[in-house]
Amino acid sequence: MKLYNFFRSSTSHRLRIALNLKGIATDYVAVDLRVDEQLNAPFKAVNPQGLVPALDTGEQLMIQSPAIIEWLEEKYPTPALLPADADGRARVRALAAIVGCDIHPINNRRILQTLRKQFGASEDAINAWCGTWISDGFDAYEALLAADTQRGRFSYGDAPSMADVYLIPQVESALRFKVDMNRWPLISAVDKACGELAAFQKAAPLAQPDAG
Ligand SMILES: N[C@@H](CCC(=O)N[C@@H](CS)C(=O)NCC(=O)O)C(=O)O
């Protein structure tokens, strides 16, 4: 399989974590967002949306990290990234959606470029924008962790789940935008637990061949 991605992209990062947890090796194809390579014709032929990641399985070209991660879960069910029961699955998907639907999309590169170019936002303003939406989502995520009477070492129980797959890249991005993580001790503890696992270490931005 060929994985089109960029080391610092958090949606690429989440897919790398899921692939590693499932033990699936891929060929790394770097798409350099710093020079807008995602908008060039060769990559647009892979993903007409001009967004990473994309996964070429040899049989299908797949886009949209949530769809690919759900596909991985169905196709390679072990180890499971979703709980066995419907209530648990709804909980894990809700945690993942806080990041995937409500934090990441409004802090994405093209949104920030529009704020800079069309609305004249300074880098301080950009950091404040990202900090606002990260804090909003992390406050809720932390509250949900705090209310979990069965809380384990990870976002849901004692094994990494789809929620962690989404959360950890967002923590990485929060640090990049100079957000103080001390405000969320439970999220920070989950980040630490994940950071001890090879699947997360190997997926980290700085461990990728295009890091720089
Ligand atoms: N919903 C998409 C979002 C993908 C996405 O936004 N990717 C970002 C990197 S994290 C990207 O390619 N940005 C390029 C740009 O904004 O021009 C997914 O989860 O795959």
mmCIF file with all atom_site columns, N, CA and C and ligand atoms in Angstrom, residues 8-12 14 33 36 38-39 49-53 63-66 100 104 108-111, ligand 1:
data_model
loop_
_atom_site.group_PDB
_atom_site.id
_atom_site.type_symbol
_atom_site.label_atom_id
_atom_site.label_alt_id
_atom_site.label_comp_id
_atom_site.label_asym_id
_atom_site.label_entity_id
_atom_site.label_seq_id
_atom_site.pdbx_PDB_ins_code
_atom_site.Cartn_x
_atom_site.Cartn_y
_atom_site.Cartn_z
_atom_site.occupancy
_atom_site.B_iso_or_equiv
_atom_site.pdbx_formal_charge
_atom_site.auth_seq_id
_atom_site.auth_comp_id
_atom_site.auth_asym_id
_atom_site.auth_atom_id
_atom_site.pdbx_PDB_model_num
ATOM   1  N N   . ARG A 1 8   ? 3.987   16.578 9.102  1.00 0.00 ? 8   ARG A N   1
ATOM   2  C CA  . ARG A 1 8   ? 3.390   17.432 10.124 1.00 0.00 ? 8   ARG A CA  1
ATOM   3  C C   . ARG A 1 8   ? 1.861   17.505 10.035 1.00 0.00 ? 8   ARG A C   1
ATOM   4  N N   . SER A 1 9   ? 1.303   16.833 9.061  1.00 0.00 ? 9   SER A N   1
ATOM   5  C CA  . SER A 1 9   ? -0.161  16.854 8.922  1.00 0.00 ? 9   SER A CA  1
ATOM   6  C C   . SER A 1 9   ? -0.792  15.965 9.995  1.00 0.00 ? 9   SER A C   1
ATOM   7  N N   . SER A 1 10  ? -1.737  16.524 10.752 1.00 0.00 ? 10  SER A N   1
ATOM   8  C CA  . SER A 1 10  ? -2.278  15.718 11.849 1.00 0.00 ? 10  SER A CA  1
ATOM   9  C C   . SER A 1 10  ? -3.238  14.642 11.344 1.00 0.00 ? 10  SER A C   1
ATOM   10 N N   . THR A 1 11  ? -3.864  14.874 10.192 1.00 0.00 ? 11  THR A N   1
ATOM   11 C CA  . THR A 1 11  ? -4.727  13.802 9.662  1.00 0.00 ? 11  THR A CA  1
ATOM   12 C C   . THR A 1 11  ? -3.866  12.648 9.130  1.00 0.00 ? 11  THR A C   1
ATOM   13 N N   . SER A 1 12  ? -2.694  12.989 8.557  1.00 0.00 ? 12  SER A N   1
ATOM   14 C CA  . SER A 1 12  ? -1.753  11.939 8.145  1.00 0.00 ? 12  SER A CA  1
ATOM   15 C C   . SER A 1 12  ? -1.239  11.198 9.368  1.00 0.00 ? 12  SER A C   1
ATOM   16 N N   . ARG A 1 14  ? -2.676  10.790 12.236 1.00 0.00 ? 14  ARG A N   1
ATOM   17 C CA  . ARG A 1 14  ? -3.660  9.874  12.847 1.00 0.00 ? 14  ARG A CA  1
ATOM   18 C C   . ARG A 1 14  ? -3.756  8.566  12.043 1.00 0.00 ? 14  ARG A C   1
ATOM   19 N N   . LEU A 1 33  ? 3.338   19.928 1.901  1.00 0.00 ? 33  LEU A N   1
ATOM   20 C CA  . LEU A 1 33  ? 2.330   20.998 2.042  1.00 0.00 ? 33  LEU A CA  1
ATOM   21 C C   . LEU A 1 33  ? 2.982   22.376 2.112  1.00 0.00 ? 33  LEU A C   1
ATOM   22 N N   . ASP A 1 36  ? 2.806   23.658 -1.229 1.00 0.00 ? 36  ASP A N   1
ATOM   23 C CA  . ASP A 1 36  ? 1.489   23.419 -1.836 1.00 0.00 ? 36  ASP A CA  1
ATOM   24 C C   . ASP A 1 36  ? 1.483   22.315 -2.892 1.00 0.00 ? 36  ASP A C   1
ATOM   25 N N   . GLN A 1 38  ? 0.229   19.582 -2.627 1.00 0.00 ? 38  GLN A N   1
ATOM   26 C CA  . GLN A 1 38  ? -1.089  18.922 -2.620 1.00 0.00 ? 38  GLN A CA  1
ATOM   27 C C   . GLN A 1 38  ? -2.046  19.526 -3.638 1.00 0.00 ? 38  GLN A C   1
ATOM   28 N N   . LEU A 1 39  ? -1.697  20.730 -4.126 1.00 0.00 ? 39  LEU A N   1
ATOM   29 C CA  . LEU A 1 39  ? -2.585  21.406 -5.079 1.00 0.00 ? 39  LEU A CA  1
ATOM   30 C C   . LEU A 1 39  ? -2.157  21.186 -6.529 1.00 0.00 ? 39  LEU A C   1
ATOM   31 N N   . GLN A 1 49  ? -9.605  16.577 -3.864 1.00 0.00 ? 49  GLN A N   1
ATOM   32 C CA  . GLN A 1 49  ? -9.756  17.593 -2.809 1.00 0.00 ? 49  GLN A CA  1
ATOM   33 C C   . GLN A 1 49  ? -8.454  18.304 -2.505 1.00 0.00 ? 49  GLN A C   1
ATOM   34 N N   . GLY A 1 50  ? -7.330  17.726 -2.927 1.00 0.00 ? 50  GLY A N   1
ATOM   35 C CA  . GLY A 1 50  ? -6.034  18.346 -2.644 1.00 0.00 ? 50  GLY A CA  1
ATOM   36 C C   . GLY A 1 50  ? -5.701  18.338 -1.166 1.00 0.00 ? 50  GLY A C   1
ATOM   37 N N   . LEU A 1 51  ? -6.019  17.245 -0.491 1.00 0.00 ? 51  LEU A N   1
ATOM   38 C CA  . LEU A 1 51  ? -5.746  17.121 0.945  1.00 0.00 ? 51  LEU A CA  1
ATOM   39 C C   . LEU A 1 51  ? -5.079  15.768 1.210  1.00 0.00 ? 51  LEU A C   1
ATOM   40 N N   . VAL A 1 52  ? -4.127  15.762 2.140  1.00 0.00 ? 52  VAL A N   1
ATOM   41 C CA  . VAL A 1 52  ? -3.568  14.492 2.609  1.00 0.00 ? 52  VAL A CA  1
ATOM   42 C C   . VAL A 1 52  ? -4.291  14.117 3.911  1.00 0.00 ? 52  VAL A C   1
ATOM   43 N N   . PRO A 1 53  ? -4.339  12.833 4.245  1.00 0.00 ? 53  PRO A N   1
ATOM   44 C CA  . PRO A 1 53  ? -3.696  11.704 3.585  1.00 0.00 ? 53  PRO A CA  1
ATOM   45 C C   . PRO A 1 53  ? -4.566  11.083 2.503  1.00 0.00 ? 53  PRO A C   1
ATOM   46 N N   . ILE A 1 63  ? -9.491  8.255  0.239  1.00 0.00 ? 63  ILE A N   1
ATOM   47 C CA  . ILE A 1 63  ? -9.248  9.570  0.839  1.00 0.00 ? 63  ILE A CA  1
ATOM   48 C C   . ILE A 1 63  ? -10.107 9.710  2.090  1.00 0.00 ? 63  ILE A C   1
ATOM   49 N N   . GLN A 1 64  ? -9.884  10.790 2.836  1.00 0.00 ? 64  GLN A N   1
ATOM   50 C CA  . GLN A 1 64  ? -10.609 11.121 4.068  1.00 0.00 ? 64  GLN A CA  1
ATOM   51 C C   . GLN A 1 64  ? -10.193 10.162 5.197  1.00 0.00 ? 64  GLN A C   1
ATOM   52 N N   . SER A 1 65  ? -9.361  10.670 6.110  1.00 0.00 ? 65  SER A N   1
ATOM   53 C CA  . SER A 1 65  ? -8.844  9.808  7.179  1.00 0.00 ? 65  SER A CA  1
ATOM   54 C C   . SER A 1 65  ? -9.935  9.089  7.985  1.00 0.00 ? 65  SER A C   1
ATOM   55 N N   . PRO A 1 66  ? -11.086 9.731  8.300  1.00 0.00 ? 66  PRO A N   1
ATOM   56 C CA  . PRO A 1 66  ? -12.090 8.972  9.069  1.00 0.00 ? 66  PRO A CA  1
ATOM   57 C C   . PRO A 1 66  ? -12.586 7.736  8.301  1.00 0.00 ? 66  PRO A C   1
ATOM   58 N N   . GLY A 1 100 ? -11.792 15.355 15.309 1.00 0.00 ? 100 GLY A N   1
ATOM   59 C CA  . GLY A 1 100 ? -11.887 15.228 13.856 1.00 0.00 ? 100 GLY A CA  1
ATOM   60 C C   . GLY A 1 100 ? -12.898 16.159 13.210 1.00 0.00 ? 100 GLY A C   1
ATOM   61 N N   . HIS A 1 104 ? -9.946  20.044 14.421 1.00 0.00 ? 104 HIS A N   1
ATOM   62 C CA  . HIS A 1 104 ? -9.017  20.061 13.282 1.00 0.00 ? 104 HIS A CA  1
ATOM   63 C C   . HIS A 1 104 ? -9.494  20.866 12.068 1.00 0.00 ? 104 HIS A C   1
ATOM   64 N N   . ASN A 1 108 ? -7.129  23.941 10.053 1.00 0.00 ? 108 ASN A N   1
ATOM   65 C CA  . ASN A 1 108 ? -6.377  23.363 8.939  1.00 0.00 ? 108 ASN A CA  1
ATOM   66 C C   . ASN A 1 108 ? -5.610  24.446 8.174  1.00 0.00 ? 108 ASN A C   1
ATOM   67 N N   . ARG A 1 109 ? -4.577  23.994 7.477  1.00 0.00 ? 109 ARG A N   1
ATOM   68 C CA  . ARG A 1 109 ? -3.681  24.916 6.774  1.00 0.00 ? 109 ARG A CA  1
ATOM   69 C C   . ARG A 1 109 ? -4.435  25.890 5.854  1.00 0.00 ? 109 ARG A C   1
ATOM   70 N N   . ARG A 1 110 ? -5.365  25.365 5.066  1.00 0.00 ? 110 ARG A N   1
ATOM   71 C CA  . ARG A 1 110 ? -6.030  26.259 4.098  1.00 0.00 ? 110 ARG A CA  1
ATOM   72 C C   . ARG A 1 110 ? -6.890  27.306 4.807  1.00 0.00 ? 110 ARG A C   1
ATOM   73 N N   . ILE A 1 111 ? -7.430  26.948 5.968  1.00 0.00 ? 111 ILE A N   1
ATOM   74 C CA  . ILE A 1 111 ? -8.206  27.933 6.739  1.00 0.00 ? 111 ILE A CA  1
ATOM   75 C C   . ILE A 1 111 ? -7.248  29.022 7.256  1.00 0.00 ? 111 ILE A C   1
HETATM 76 N N1  . LIG B 2 .   ? -11.167 15.549 6.453  1.00 0.00 ? 1   LIG B N1  1
HETATM 77 C C1  . LIG B 2 .   ? -9.895  15.323 5.837  1.00 0.00 ? 1   LIG B C1  1
HETATM 78 C C2  . LIG B 2 .   ? -9.003  16.518 6.081  1.00 0.00 ? 1   LIG B C2  1
HETATM 79 C C3  . LIG B 2 .   ? -7.637  16.351 5.476  1.00 0.00 ? 1   LIG B C3  1
HETATM 80 C C4  . LIG B 2 .   ? -6.824  17.600 5.682  1.00 0.00 ? 1   LIG B C4  1
HETATM 81 O O1  . LIG B 2 .   ? -7.358  18.646 6.016  1.00 0.00 ? 1   LIG B O1  1
HETATM 82 N N2  . LIG B 2 .   ? -5.509  17.481 5.475  1.00 0.00 ? 1   LIG B N2  1
HETATM 83 C C5  . LIG B 2 .   ? -4.653  18.633 5.622  1.00 0.00 ? 1   LIG B C5  1
HETATM 84 C C6  . LIG B 2 .   ? -3.411  18.294 6.406  1.00 0.00 ? 1   LIG B C6  1
HETATM 85 S S1  . LIG B 2 .   ? -3.759  17.904 8.086  1.00 0.00 ? 1   LIG B S1  1
HETATM 86 C C7  . LIG B 2 .   ? -4.236  19.128 4.259  1.00 0.00 ? 1   LIG B C7  1
HETATM 87 O O2  . LIG B 2 .   ? -3.965  18.353 3.372  1.00 0.00 ? 1   LIG B O2  1
HETATM 88 N N3  . LIG B 2 .   ? -4.181  20.440 4.106  1.00 0.00 ? 1   LIG B N3  1
HETATM 89 C C8  . LIG B 2 .   ? -3.770  21.040 2.892  1.00 0.00 ? 1   LIG B C8  1
HETATM 90 C C9  . LIG B 2 .   ? -4.305  22.428 2.772  1.00 0.00 ? 1   LIG B C9  1
HETATM 91 O O3  . LIG B 2 .   ? -4.935  22.906 3.716  1.00 0.00 ? 1   LIG B O3  1
HETATM 92 O O4  . LIG B 2 .   ? -4.093  23.009 1.704  1.00 0.00 ? 1   LIG B O4  1
HETATM 93 C C10 . LIG B 2 .   ? -9.255  14.049 6.394  1.00 0.00 ? 1   LIG B C10 1
HETATM 94 O O5  . LIG B 2 .   ? -9.458  13.786 7.587  1.00 0.00 ? 1   LIG B O5  1
HETATM 95 O O6  . LIG B 2 .   ? -8.578  13.309 5.650  1.00 0.00 ? 1   LIG B O6  1
#
